Each structure stands twice: as structure tokens, then as C-alpha cells.
């Protein structure tokens, strides 16, 4: 089928989709909508709809274009993340939330995500739907992102519908009162004007419903955007052979960087002066509306790229394989690839793939893909496992593996925690830092005044700085795998963190427009590093089945079955813990320091801590 599509090209694929839709519609034309939904759900749970499906695309090398398509979802996620980080803090400050309380808002989603994200990873490892294990969670979390993209820019207006006082209507009423009073009672104008300003300042803080809807949208957008990256990354690893993992992860990070670059660039434009911006309701609403459509397109493009192998196929493959696949399986050697201690201990996901020989395991403990750096990747082989009577691991087993981690994973988690804390300082509070510390603006100033206009200008300029960091991330991701091959993983990991530390230190000392643009490039190196290195290490541990060293410093074979989806989610959940810890203390730090420059200084210090812990990671000759 893949070869046929190559010959047909895009036109042939479109015609094939059209014929499939016609055929499906013809079969169910007489059925009601509810019956169709019921049948569709039933087919997903039966475990037989994909019995004759062709999974040959899993076992071949992927082109760069195909890796781009698989990684398209993270580009949409970064578009939405760019809108969130650029405008949520200014929006909350604008509707009357104090600095100290605004930082606490960012603690809500990580409080949920830190506990829920690893559980979602374990559920993903055990998902038995015919559509696959990762894509259902990508779709589910994408719905949450869409709700967040709708609520954040429209929270203030929703508040007016629920009874909040509109300051513009109040200002109009005040102007009317002022004119009547001035004309008929001859009261001194400047005193009445002062009263008018005070009223406006009071009304700006009177947005209880607006604050509620904006905070709700922030929590949905922040949690789902971060959590959606875990199944997206696991989906990439699942549909690629091990030799493509390094290239796939670098492509994944490139797409993330490009998404952030274009997302922040959109925020840097002044949409208020464009026809689109005026029609969509202003600068912030225009950015969020456009990004919403981009996000839907990117996620749809990604989840339609490659069909996943369902868990029920992986758990009992021989009864569901074609004769050609069975012949491939019978020709394999009897040695297990990915065995734990002996030939009868099956790895959690022994579905390692090669271009020409698809191989399944009999065990249902599916959840791992692997990365290994072979001297000659094209000559690598994957042997078939022997029959095993090992019991299927339960969901409880994977949940317990979240708590009981080997030392190697704990130190990777700690390093990733410091990395995310450092990066969150930059990403969540950077536009506020530029608006206040660089442009000397005031987010709480009355609309239209010089301090307020300076702050808005600083926020837009900060978006350009963050666009530079995203572009830097994409550029650095193109060469990071080559740097690892030449200088080894340890030097690249520690070097990237120290480079970011230096850049943030210089930005905090200078506080100029030039430094905002120039030193933001170091943030891209940090983002590419934390987006690539931890997951490369985890995949490397899984491929070698080694999570610890013995007394002599040699790799020690592990006896514990761990799921890749679970471990990826554990590493990813550090972003929630980092955000939570910073949210409860950053407002106090800024208040004690008396300047938002403390945000950048904190980022520099945390990056240095991350470099220290990265020196303790077990790299296993990576």
C-alpha cells in the first residue's frame, strides 16, 4: 500500500480517501447517527477491526518530511504555548490581578499535572483501542488546549456577560456625569477628572467572573499543552525504528522551535493596526484566533500521518499476522532483543523495528521503544523473543514504577527539574520583565497613559525576544545530534546549560533592548537541550536495558520491567513541578527584590544548579 501511494502521489491519496468515505457512507447510510457512534465505539473496543491492517510503514526508515509530519503536533502545541506565555501574565495584570497573586495562578495547572501526567503515561501504555495507544491521548489533550485558547482571550468578555462591570461603560457614564456637573453646577473640572480616574482604577480590579474564566482557560491551556507533548513524543518513538530515534527527536525539537518562533512573532506584530485585528476584536484576540486554527491543522496533520499498531496486536501477533509476516517471524533467531536477564523475561515493549523484518512479541507488556547508537545501523538486527508465560504487567505495576525509580532516572529527573525551573522563569515572566524593567512601563496604569503604553510596547518587544529564542532552538536542534557524536552527550548537556546561565546573567546586568534580542538566543540552546537530552538518555537506558552501574562502573542489566510511555511522562512531569515551585515563590522574590530583574537572575542561578546535577548523570558511553 505504501508503494502504491508513492506511485499515486498526493492526488492518488485524495482519490483513495474519497472512495473510502463513499464506501463507509454507503454501508451506514440507513443507520442513525447514534447507531453510527455506538458502532464506532464498539469497533474500537472489539479488538478485531485492524486484524488485516498493513503496518509495513512502521518497519522502514522515515524520511525527514515524514518525521516533520509526525512532529507537526508539537509545532501546534508550541504555537499555543507562545500565545499563553506571552499574553497570560499581562492579561491577568490588566484585569486587576496583583503580581503576587498572578504568579500563584501558574501554580494551579502544575499542581494537577505533576500527579496526572505520569498516570496518563501509564494509561497510554495500556490503551487497547484500535486507533492506537498514543493518538487517543493526543486528541483528548488537544481538546483541552482548544478550550484554553478560547477562554483566555475571551475571559474578560465572558465576565461582563455574567455580571462584571464594564469599565468602558462606566467611563462613559462618568463622562456624562462630568459634563452635566460642569455645565450646570460649575464644579472645578480637575477635581472631577481626578474622581473619574479613581473610579476607572477601581473598576479595573472589579472582574471576579472575568478573572475566573481567564484563570480557568490558563489552567486548561497550560496543563494540556505541556501534557500533550508526552504522548506526541511517544507516538514519534513508536512509529520509528530505533535508528531513526535520534533524528526523530531532533526533528521534534526543530518543529517545536519553529512553532515557538512563528507564535511569538505573531505576538510581536501590532494587530490593532490591521484589518484582521480590528475584525477579530484586537491584538490578543487576533493572535489567539489565528493560533487556534493553526493548532487544529497541525494536530490533524500529525495524527493522520502513520497508523499505530494496537496493543492487542502486539500482545498476540501470530494469530493476527499475514503469512509473509509469520515467515519473517519464523526466520528470526531465538535470542531475545530487549530481554531483561534471560530469554524468558520479555521487555515491556519488544516491538523494536527494522525496515525489512517486522517482529512482534507475544507479551502484552507493551510500552517501550528504544534508541541505541550502533556502529553500523543498517546491519543491526532484531531477534524474535521466544514464547513466554510471563504474566501481563498490570496498571498498578506501572504506577508503582513512578515511585520506585532507579538512581539514573532520579538524577535525570532532578536535572530536568532545575532545567525547567530555569526556563520557566524566562518563558512565563519574560514579557513582563521587558515591559517593566527594560521599557519602564506599568501594567496597572490607566489605559492610554504613557506608562501603560510603554508596558504594552515592552510586551510586544519581549515577544520578538522570545521569537529569537525559539528560532535559536530550531537552529541548535539541527546540529545537536552531530555535537553529541563529536563531543559526547555529557559535554553537550553541561555546556548548553552553562551557556544559558551566562546569557541570563548578562541580560540581567544590562537590561537593554539589544540584550533582550541577543541573549535570548542562549535560551534557545537551553530549550533544545532540555527538549532532547533527557529523552535521548531515557531511550538509551531502555535500549540497553540498563538503568544502573555495578561496583566496577560497568553497565548492570536491570531486572525491572519499565514502560517507555511512563518514563517519558515522568521526565516530562518535571515541568509541572518546576512551575508549581516557582509559582509559589516567584511573586515573593519579585516583591522582595523590588524589580522583575529578579526573574532573570533566578533563571541564571537555577541553570547553574542544573549544570552541576547534569555532571552526575549516568551517560553509559552515549
Coordinates of C-alpha atoms in Angstrom, one line a residue:
X1 CA 0.0 0.0 0.0
X2 CA 2.8 2.4 0.8
X3 CA 4.5 1.7 -2.5
X4 CA 1.1 2.3 -4.3
X5 CA 0.8 5.6 -2.6
X6 CA 4.3 6.6 -3.7
X7 CA 3.4 5.9 -7.3
X8 CA 0.0 7.6 -7.0
X9 CA 1.3 10.7 -5.3
X10 CA -0.9 13.2 -3.4
X11 CA -3.7 13.1 -6.0
X12 CA -4.0 9.3 -5.7
X13 CA -4.2 9.5 -1.9
X14 CA -7.0 12.1 -2.1
X15 CA -9.0 9.8 -4.5
X16 CA -8.4 6.8 -2.2
X17 CA -9.7 8.8 0.8
X18 CA -12.7 9.9 -1.2
X19 CA -13.5 6.3 -2.2
X20 CA -13.1 5.1 1.4
X21 CA -15.5 7.8 2.6
X22 CA -18.1 6.9 -0.1
X23 CA -17.8 3.2 0.9
X24 CA -18.2 3.9 4.6
X25 CA -21.2 6.2 3.9
X26 CA -22.8 3.6 1.7
X27 CA -22.6 0.9 4.4
X28 CA -24.0 3.1 7.2
X29 CA -26.4 5.2 5.2
X30 CA -29.5 3.7 6.7
X31 CA -28.2 3.8 10.3
X32 CA -29.0 6.7 12.6
X33 CA -26.3 9.0 14.0
X34 CA -26.4 7.4 17.5
X35 CA -26.1 3.9 16.0
X36 CA -23.1 5.0 14.0
X37 CA -21.4 6.4 17.1
X38 CA -22.3 3.3 19.1
X39 CA -20.9 1.0 16.3
X40 CA -17.8 3.1 16.0
X41 CA -17.1 2.9 19.7
X42 CA -17.8 -0.8 19.8
X43 CA -15.4 -1.5 16.9
X44 CA -12.7 0.3 18.8
X45 CA -13.1 -2.0 21.8
X46 CA -13.7 -5.3 20.0
X47 CA -10.0 -5.7 19.0
X48 CA -10.6 -7.0 15.5
X49 CA -11.0 -4.0 13.2
X50 CA -7.3 -3.9 12.4
X51 CA -6.7 -7.6 12.1
X52 CA -5.7 -7.3 8.4
X53 CA -4.2 -3.9 8.6
X54 CA -0.8 -3.2 6.9
X55 CA 1.9 -2.0 9.4
X56 CA 4.8 -2.2 7.0
X57 CA 5.3 1.6 7.3
X58 CA 6.5 1.1 10.9
X59 CA 9.5 -1.1 9.8
X60 CA 11.3 1.2 7.4
X61 CA 13.4 4.3 7.7
X62 CA 11.4 7.6 7.8
X63 CA 12.3 10.5 5.5
X64 CA 12.8 13.9 7.0
X65 CA 9.5 15.0 5.5
X66 CA 7.7 12.1 7.3
X67 CA 9.4 13.0 10.6
X68 CA 8.2 16.5 10.1
X69 CA 4.7 15.4 9.7
X70 CA 4.8 13.1 12.7
X71 CA 6.2 16.0 14.7
X72 CA 3.6 18.6 13.5
X73 CA 1.6 18.3 16.6
X74 CA 4.3 19.8 18.8
X75 CA 4.5 22.7 16.4
X76 CA 0.9 23.5 17.1
X77 CA 1.4 23.0 20.8
X78 CA 4.3 25.5 20.8
X79 CA 2.1 28.0 18.8
X80 CA -0.4 27.8 21.6
X81 CA 2.3 27.9 24.3
X82 CA 3.8 31.0 22.7
X83 CA 0.4 32.8 23.0
X84 CA 0.0 31.6 26.6
X85 CA 3.4 32.7 27.9
X86 CA 3.4 36.0 26.0
X87 CA -0.1 37.2 27.0
X88 CA -1.5 35.4 30.0
X89 CA 0.6 37.4 32.6
X90 CA -0.2 40.8 31.0
X91 CA -3.8 39.8 30.7
X92 CA -4.1 38.9 34.3
X93 CA -2.4 42.0 35.5
X94 CA -4.6 44.1 33.2
X95 CA -7.8 42.8 34.7
X96 CA -6.6 43.6 38.2
X97 CA -4.7 40.5 39.5
X98 CA -1.7 41.6 41.6
X99 CA 1.8 40.4 40.8
X100 CA 2.0 38.1 43.9
X101 CA -1.4 36.5 43.1
X102 CA -0.6 36.4 39.3
X103 CA 2.4 34.1 39.9
X104 CA 0.2 31.8 42.0
X105 CA -2.2 31.3 39.1
X106 CA 0.7 29.5 37.4
X107 CA 0.7 27.0 40.3
X108 CA -2.7 25.6 39.6
X109 CA -2.1 23.6 36.4
X110 CA 1.2 22.0 37.6
X111 CA -0.5 21.0 40.8
X112 CA -2.8 18.9 38.7
X113 CA -0.3 17.9 36.0
X114 CA 2.5 16.7 38.3
X115 CA 0.3 13.9 39.5
X116 CA -1.9 13.3 36.5
X117 CA 0.7 13.4 33.7
X118 CA 2.6 10.2 34.8
X119 CA -0.7 8.4 35.3
X120 CA -1.8 9.4 31.7
X121 CA 1.5 8.0 30.5
X122 CA 0.8 4.6 32.2
X123 CA -2.7 4.6 30.8
X124 CA -1.3 5.3 27.4
X125 CA 1.0 2.2 27.7
X126 CA -2.1 0.1 28.5
X127 CA -4.6 1.7 26.0
X128 CA -6.3 -1.1 23.9
X129 CA -8.2 1.0 21.3
X130 CA -7.8 0.0 17.7
X131 CA -6.7 3.6 16.8
X132 CA -3.6 3.0 18.9
X133 CA -2.1 3.9 22.3
X134 CA -0.9 7.5 21.9
X135 CA -3.2 9.2 19.5
X136 CA -6.3 9.0 21.7
X137 CA -4.5 10.9 24.4
X138 CA -3.2 13.4 21.9
X139 CA -6.8 14.1 20.7
X140 CA -8.1 14.2 24.3
X141 CA -5.5 16.7 25.5
X142 CA -5.8 18.8 22.3
X143 CA -9.5 19.4 23.1
X144 CA -8.3 20.9 26.4
X145 CA -5.9 23.1 24.6
X146 CA -8.7 24.4 22.3
X147 CA -10.9 25.3 25.2
X148 CA -8.0 27.2 26.8
X149 CA -7.3 29.1 23.6
X150 CA -10.9 30.1 23.5
X151 CA -11.3 31.1 27.2
X152 CA -8.0 33.1 27.8
X153 CA -8.7 35.9 25.3
X154 CA -12.4 36.0 25.9
X155 CA -12.5 35.6 29.7
X156 CA -12.9 39.3 30.4
X157 CA -15.9 39.5 27.9
X158 CA -17.5 36.4 29.4
X159 CA -17.2 38.1 32.8
X160 CA -19.2 41.0 31.5
X161 CA -21.9 38.6 30.4
X162 CA -22.0 37.1 33.9
X163 CA -22.3 40.5 35.7
X164 CA -18.9 42.1 35.8
X165 CA -19.0 45.9 35.4
X166 CA -17.6 47.1 32.1
X167 CA -15.1 49.9 32.7
X168 CA -15.8 51.4 29.3
X169 CA -19.5 51.8 30.1
X170 CA -18.6 53.1 33.5
X171 CA -16.2 55.6 31.9
X172 CA -18.9 56.8 29.5
X173 CA -21.3 57.2 32.4
X174 CA -18.6 59.2 34.3
X175 CA -18.0 61.5 31.3
X176 CA -21.8 62.2 31.1
X177 CA -21.9 63.0 34.8
X178 CA -18.8 65.2 34.4
X179 CA -20.4 67.2 31.5
X180 CA -23.7 67.7 33.4
X181 CA -21.9 68.7 36.6
X182 CA -19.6 71.1 34.8
X183 CA -22.3 72.8 32.8
X184 CA -24.9 73.1 35.4
X185 CA -23.2 73.1 38.8
X186 CA -20.0 74.8 37.8
X187 CA -17.7 72.5 39.8
X188 CA -14.0 72.7 39.3
X189 CA -13.1 70.4 36.3
X190 CA -9.8 69.0 37.5
X191 CA -11.3 67.7 40.7
X192 CA -14.0 65.8 38.9
X193 CA -11.4 64.4 36.5
X194 CA -9.4 63.0 39.4
X195 CA -12.5 61.4 40.7
X196 CA -13.1 59.9 37.3
X197 CA -9.6 58.4 37.2
X198 CA -10.0 56.9 40.6
X199 CA -13.3 55.3 39.5
X200 CA -11.7 53.8 36.5
X201 CA -8.9 52.4 38.6
X202 CA -11.4 50.8 41.0
X203 CA -13.4 49.3 38.2
X204 CA -10.3 47.8 36.6
X205 CA -10.0 45.5 39.6
X206 CA -13.7 44.6 39.6
X207 CA -13.6 41.5 37.3
X208 CA -14.4 38.4 39.5
X209 CA -16.0 36.5 36.7
X210 CA -13.5 37.7 34.1
X211 CA -10.6 36.6 36.4
X212 CA -12.3 33.2 36.9
X213 CA -12.7 32.4 33.2
X214 CA -9.3 33.7 32.3
X215 CA -7.7 31.6 35.1
X216 CA -9.7 28.5 34.0
X217 CA -8.5 29.0 30.4
X218 CA -5.0 29.4 31.7
X219 CA -5.1 26.1 33.7
X220 CA -6.6 24.2 30.7
X221 CA -4.2 25.6 28.2
X222 CA -1.1 25.3 30.4
X223 CA -1.7 21.7 31.6
X224 CA -2.9 20.3 28.3
X225 CA -0.2 21.9 26.2
X226 CA 2.5 20.5 28.5
X227 CA 0.9 17.1 28.9
X228 CA 0.2 16.7 25.2
X229 CA 3.9 16.6 24.5
X230 CA 4.4 13.3 26.2
X231 CA 2.1 11.2 24.0
X232 CA 3.2 13.1 21.0
X233 CA 6.9 12.2 21.7
X234 CA 6.0 8.6 22.5
X235 CA 4.0 8.4 19.2
X236 CA 7.1 9.5 17.3
X237 CA 9.2 6.9 19.0
X238 CA 6.6 4.2 18.5
X239 CA 6.3 4.7 14.7
X240 CA 10.0 5.0 14.0
X241 CA 12.7 2.3 14.0
X242 CA 15.4 2.7 16.7
X243 CA 18.0 4.0 14.1
X244 CA 15.6 7.0 13.4
X245 CA 15.1 7.9 17.1
X246 CA 17.9 10.5 17.3
X247 CA 17.0 12.1 14.0
X248 CA 13.3 12.0 15.0
X249 CA 13.9 13.7 18.4
X250 CA 15.9 16.4 16.8
X251 CA 13.2 17.0 14.2
X252 CA 10.7 17.1 17.0
X253 CA 12.7 19.8 18.7
X254 CA 13.1 21.7 15.4
X255 CA 9.4 21.8 14.9
X256 CA 8.9 22.9 18.5
X257 CA 11.4 25.8 17.9
X258 CA 9.7 26.8 14.7
X259 CA 6.3 26.8 16.3
X260 CA 7.5 29.0 19.1
X261 CA 9.3 31.3 16.7
X262 CA 6.3 31.9 14.5
X263 CA 4.0 32.0 17.5
X264 CA 6.0 34.7 19.3
X265 CA 6.5 36.6 16.0
X266 CA 2.7 36.8 15.7
X267 CA 2.6 38.3 19.2
X268 CA 5.3 40.8 18.2
X269 CA 3.1 42.3 15.4
X270 CA 0.7 45.1 16.2
X271 CA -2.5 43.5 15.1
X272 CA -4.5 46.5 16.3
X273 CA -3.4 48.4 13.2
X274 CA -4.5 45.7 10.8
X275 CA -7.9 44.9 9.4
X276 CA -7.8 41.4 10.7
X277 CA -7.0 42.6 14.2
X278 CA -9.9 45.1 14.2
X279 CA -12.3 42.4 12.9
X280 CA -11.3 39.8 15.4
X281 CA -11.5 42.2 18.4
X282 CA -8.0 43.5 19.0
X283 CA -4.4 42.4 19.3
X284 CA -4.7 39.5 21.8
X285 CA -7.9 38.0 20.3
X286 CA -6.5 38.1 16.8
X287 CA -3.3 36.2 17.9
X288 CA -5.3 33.5 19.8
X289 CA -7.9 33.1 17.0
X290 CA -5.3 32.6 14.3
X291 CA -3.3 30.2 16.5
X292 CA -6.4 28.2 17.2
X293 CA -6.8 27.3 13.5
X294 CA -3.1 26.6 13.2
X295 CA -3.2 24.3 16.2
X296 CA -6.1 22.3 14.7
X297 CA -4.3 21.9 11.4
X298 CA -1.0 20.8 13.0
X299 CA -2.6 18.2 15.2
X300 CA -4.7 16.8 12.4
X301 CA -1.7 16.6 10.1
X302 CA 0.3 14.7 12.8
X303 CA -2.3 12.1 14.0
X304 CA -3.2 11.2 10.4
X305 CA 0.5 10.5 9.4
X306 CA 1.0 6.9 10.4
X307 CA -1.2 4.1 11.8
X308 CA -0.2 2.8 15.2
X309 CA -0.1 -0.9 16.0
X310 CA -2.8 -1.6 18.5
X311 CA -1.9 -3.1 21.8
X312 CA -4.0 -6.2 21.2
X313 CA -2.0 -6.9 18.0
X314 CA 1.3 -6.6 19.9
X315 CA 0.1 -8.9 22.7
X316 CA -0.8 -11.8 20.5
X317 CA 0.6 -11.2 17.0
X318 CA 0.9 -14.6 15.4
X319 CA -2.8 -15.2 15.2
X320 CA -3.3 -11.9 13.5
X321 CA -0.3 -11.7 11.2
X322 CA -0.2 -12.4 7.5
X323 CA 1.7 -15.4 6.2
X324 CA 4.5 -13.3 5.0
X325 CA 4.9 -11.7 8.4
X326 CA 4.8 -15.1 10.0
X327 CA 7.6 -16.3 7.7
X328 CA 9.7 -13.3 8.8
X329 CA 9.0 -14.2 12.4
X330 CA 9.9 -17.8 11.9
X331 CA 13.2 -16.9 10.3
X332 CA 14.3 -14.9 13.3
X333 CA 16.8 -16.2 15.8
X334 CA 15.8 -17.4 19.2
X335 CA 17.7 -14.8 21.1
X336 CA 15.6 -12.0 22.7
X337 CA 16.3 -8.4 21.8
X338 CA 15.5 -6.4 24.9
X339 CA 15.4 -9.3 27.3
X340 CA 16.0 -8.4 30.9
X341 CA 18.1 -11.2 32.4
X342 CA 17.3 -14.3 30.3
X343 CA 15.4 -15.4 27.3
X344 CA 12.2 -15.7 29.1
X345 CA 12.0 -12.2 30.6
X346 CA 10.3 -10.1 28.0
X347 CA 10.8 -6.4 27.8
X348 CA 7.8 -4.1 28.3
X349 CA 7.6 -3.2 24.6
X350 CA 9.6 -5.6 22.4
X351 CA 8.4 -4.1 19.2
X352 CA 11.7 -2.8 18.0
X353 CA 11.5 -2.2 14.3
X354 CA 13.7 -2.7 11.3
X355 CA 12.9 -1.8 7.7
X356 CA 12.6 -5.3 6.3
X357 CA 11.7 -7.6 9.1
X358 CA 8.7 -6.8 11.3
X359 CA 8.8 -8.6 14.6
X360 CA 6.2 -8.8 17.4
X361 CA 6.4 -10.1 20.9
X362 CA 3.9 -12.3 22.5
X363 CA 3.8 -10.4 25.8
X364 CA 1.2 -7.7 26.3
X365 CA 3.6 -5.5 28.3
X366 CA 3.9 -3.0 25.6
X367 CA 5.2 0.4 26.2
X368 CA 8.9 0.8 25.2
X369 CA 10.7 1.8 22.2
X370 CA 14.5 2.2 22.2
X371 CA 17.3 4.2 20.9
X372 CA 20.8 2.9 20.5
X373 CA 23.9 4.2 18.7
X374 CA 25.2 1.4 16.6
X375 CA 28.5 1.4 14.8
X376 CA 26.6 0.2 11.7
X377 CA 22.9 0.9 12.0
X378 CA 22.0 -0.8 8.7
X379 CA 23.5 -4.0 9.9
X380 CA 21.6 -4.0 13.2
X381 CA 19.3 -6.9 13.7
X382 CA 16.3 -7.5 15.9
X383 CA 15.8 -11.0 17.1
X384 CA 12.5 -12.5 18.0
X385 CA 11.6 -13.5 21.5
X386 CA 10.8 -17.0 22.5
X387 CA 7.4 -17.9 23.9
X388 CA 6.9 -16.7 27.4
X389 CA 4.4 -17.5 30.1
X390 CA 5.2 -14.3 31.9
X391 CA 2.2 -12.6 33.4
X392 CA 0.9 -9.4 31.8
X393 CA 2.0 -6.4 34.0
X394 CA -0.9 -4.5 35.5
X395 CA -1.5 -0.8 35.5
X396 CA -0.6 -0.9 39.2
X397 CA 2.9 -2.1 38.2
X398 CA 3.4 0.9 36.0
X399 CA 2.1 3.3 38.7
X400 CA 4.5 1.8 41.3
X401 CA 7.3 2.3 38.8
X402 CA 6.6 6.1 39.0
X403 CA 7.5 6.0 42.7
X404 CA 10.3 3.4 42.7
X405 CA 12.8 4.7 40.1
X406 CA 16.5 3.7 39.7
X407 CA 19.1 6.2 40.6
X408 CA 19.9 7.0 36.9
X409 CA 16.3 8.1 36.3
X410 CA 16.1 10.1 39.6
X411 CA 19.2 12.2 38.7
X412 CA 17.9 12.8 35.2
X413 CA 14.6 14.0 36.7
X414 CA 16.4 16.3 39.1
X415 CA 18.5 17.8 36.3
X416 CA 15.3 18.2 34.2
X417 CA 13.6 19.9 37.2
X418 CA 16.3 22.5 37.5
X419 CA 16.3 23.0 33.7
X420 CA 12.6 23.6 33.6
X421 CA 12.6 25.9 36.6
X422 CA 15.3 28.0 34.9
X423 CA 13.4 28.0 31.6
X424 CA 10.0 28.7 33.2
X425 CA 11.5 31.8 34.9
X426 CA 12.3 33.1 31.4
X427 CA 9.3 31.9 29.4
X428 CA 6.4 32.8 31.8
X429 CA 7.6 36.1 33.1
X430 CA 9.9 37.4 30.4
X431 CA 7.5 39.7 28.6
X432 CA 6.5 41.2 32.0
X433 CA 10.3 41.7 32.7
X434 CA 10.8 43.5 29.4
X435 CA 7.7 45.7 29.8
X436 CA 8.6 46.8 33.4
X437 CA 12.4 46.6 33.8
X438 CA 13.5 47.4 30.2
X439 CA 10.8 49.8 29.0
X440 CA 9.9 51.2 32.5
X441 CA 6.2 50.6 31.9
X442 CA 3.4 49.8 34.4
X443 CA 0.8 47.1 33.7
X444 CA -1.6 48.6 36.3
X445 CA -1.5 52.1 34.8
X446 CA -4.7 53.6 33.4
X447 CA -5.3 52.6 29.8
X448 CA -3.9 55.2 27.4
X449 CA -1.4 56.7 29.8
X450 CA 2.3 56.8 28.9
X451 CA 3.4 54.1 31.5
X452 CA 0.6 51.8 30.2
X453 CA 1.6 52.3 26.5
X454 CA 5.3 51.7 27.4
X455 CA 4.4 48.4 29.1
X456 CA 2.3 47.3 26.0
X457 CA 5.2 48.2 23.8
X458 CA 7.6 46.3 26.0
X459 CA 5.4 43.2 25.9
X460 CA 5.4 43.2 22.1
X461 CA 9.1 43.7 22.0
X462 CA 9.5 40.8 24.5
X463 CA 7.6 38.7 22.0
X464 CA 10.4 39.3 19.5
X465 CA 13.0 38.3 22.0
X466 CA 11.1 35.0 22.6
X467 CA 10.8 34.6 18.9
X468 CA 14.6 34.7 18.7
X469 CA 14.9 32.1 21.5
X470 CA 12.6 29.8 19.5
X471 CA 14.5 30.3 16.3
X472 CA 17.7 29.6 18.2
X473 CA 16.2 26.4 19.5
X474 CA 15.3 25.2 16.0
X475 CA 18.8 26.1 14.6
X476 CA 20.6 24.4 17.5
X477 CA 18.4 21.3 17.2
X478 CA 19.7 20.8 13.7
X479 CA 23.2 20.2 14.9
X480 CA 22.8 18.9 18.5
X481 CA 22.9 15.2 17.3
X482 CA 26.2 15.9 15.5
X483 CA 27.6 17.7 18.6
X484 CA 26.7 14.6 20.7
X485 CA 28.6 12.4 18.2
X486 CA 31.7 14.6 18.3
X487 CA 31.8 15.9 21.9
X488 CA 29.7 13.2 23.7
X489 CA 26.4 13.7 25.5
X490 CA 27.9 14.9 28.8
X491 CA 29.8 17.8 27.3
X492 CA 26.8 18.9 25.2
X493 CA 24.4 18.7 28.1
X494 CA 26.5 20.7 30.6
X495 CA 27.8 23.1 28.0
X496 CA 24.3 24.1 26.9
X497 CA 23.2 24.8 30.5
X498 CA 26.3 26.9 31.3
X499 CA 25.8 28.9 28.0
X500 CA 22.3 29.8 29.1
X501 CA 23.5 30.7 32.6
X502 CA 26.0 33.2 31.1
X503 CA 23.4 34.7 28.8
X504 CA 20.8 35.3 31.5
X505 CA 23.5 36.8 33.8
X506 CA 24.5 39.3 31.1
X507 CA 20.8 40.2 30.3
X508 CA 20.1 40.9 34.0
X509 CA 23.1 43.2 34.2
X510 CA 22.5 45.2 31.0
X511 CA 18.6 45.4 30.7
X512 CA 18.7 47.0 27.2
X513 CA 16.7 46.3 24.0
X514 CA 19.8 44.8 22.4
X515 CA 20.5 42.4 25.2
X516 CA 16.8 41.3 25.1
X517 CA 17.3 40.2 21.5
X518 CA 20.9 39.0 21.7
X519 CA 20.9 37.0 24.9
X520 CA 17.5 35.4 24.2
X521 CA 19.4 33.2 21.7
X522 CA 21.0 31.4 24.7
X523 CA 17.5 30.5 25.9
X524 CA 17.0 28.6 22.7
X525 CA 20.1 26.5 23.4
X526 CA 18.7 25.6 26.8
X527 CA 15.2 24.7 25.4
X528 CA 16.7 22.5 22.7
X529 CA 18.9 20.8 25.4
X530 CA 16.1 20.0 27.8
X531 CA 13.8 19.0 24.9
X532 CA 16.3 16.5 23.6
X533 CA 18.9 15.2 26.1
X534 CA 16.7 13.7 28.8
X535 CA 14.6 11.7 26.4
X536 CA 17.7 10.6 24.5
X537 CA 19.1 9.3 27.8
X538 CA 15.9 7.5 28.7
X539 CA 15.6 5.9 25.3
X540 CA 19.2 4.9 25.6
X541 CA 18.6 3.3 29.0
X542 CA 15.7 1.3 27.6
X543 CA 17.6 0.1 24.5
X544 CA 20.4 -1.2 26.7
X545 CA 18.0 -2.5 29.4
X546 CA 20.4 -0.8 31.9
X547 CA 19.5 1.8 34.5
X548 CA 22.5 1.4 36.8
X549 CA 26.2 0.6 37.1
X550 CA 27.8 -2.1 39.2
X551 CA 30.7 -1.6 41.6
X552 CA 33.3 -1.6 38.8
X553 CA 31.5 1.1 36.9
X554 CA 30.2 -1.2 34.1
X555 CA 26.6 -1.3 32.9
X556 CA 24.4 -3.6 35.0
X557 CA 21.5 -5.4 33.4
X558 CA 18.2 -4.5 35.1
X559 CA 15.5 -6.9 36.3
X560 CA 12.6 -4.4 36.4
X561 CA 10.1 -4.0 33.5
X562 CA 9.5 -0.3 32.9
X563 CA 7.3 1.4 30.3
X564 CA 8.7 4.0 27.9
X565 CA 5.5 5.9 28.0
X566 CA 5.6 6.0 31.8
X567 CA 9.2 7.1 32.0
X568 CA 8.8 9.8 29.3
X569 CA 5.8 11.1 31.2
X570 CA 7.8 11.1 34.5
X571 CA 10.6 13.2 32.8
X572 CA 8.0 15.5 31.2
X573 CA 6.1 16.0 34.5
X574 CA 9.1 17.9 35.9
X575 CA 7.8 20.9 34.0
X576 CA 4.7 20.9 36.3
X577 CA 6.8 20.6 39.5
X578 CA 9.1 23.3 38.3
X579 CA 6.2 25.6 37.5
X580 CA 4.5 24.9 40.8
X581 CA 7.6 25.6 42.9
X582 CA 8.3 28.9 41.1
X583 CA 4.7 30.0 41.2
X584 CA 4.5 29.9 45.0
X585 CA 7.8 31.8 45.5
X586 CA 8.4 34.0 42.4
X587 CA 5.9 36.7 43.4
X588 CA 7.6 37.0 46.8
X589 CA 11.1 37.1 45.2
X590 CA 10.0 39.9 42.9
X591 CA 8.4 41.8 45.8
X592 CA 11.4 41.5 48.0
X593 CA 13.8 42.5 45.1
X594 CA 11.6 45.4 44.1
X595 CA 12.2 44.6 40.4
X596 CA 11.3 42.0 37.8
X597 CA 15.0 41.6 37.0
X598 CA 15.0 39.1 39.8
X599 CA 13.2 36.7 37.4
X600 CA 16.2 36.6 35.0
X601 CA 18.7 36.4 37.9
X602 CA 16.8 33.4 39.3
X603 CA 16.9 31.7 35.9
X604 CA 20.7 32.1 35.7
X605 CA 21.2 30.6 39.2
X606 CA 18.9 27.6 38.5
X607 CA 20.6 26.9 35.2
X608 CA 23.9 26.7 37.1
X609 CA 22.4 24.2 39.5
X610 CA 21.2 22.1 36.6
X611 CA 24.7 22.0 35.2
X612 CA 26.0 20.7 38.5
X613 CA 23.5 17.8 38.6
X614 CA 24.0 17.0 34.9
X615 CA 27.6 16.2 35.8
X616 CA 26.3 13.3 38.0
X617 CA 24.1 11.7 35.3
X618 CA 25.0 8.1 34.1
X619 CA 25.6 8.5 30.4
X620 CA 26.6 4.9 29.5
X621 CA 29.0 6.0 26.8
X622 CA 26.4 8.0 25.0

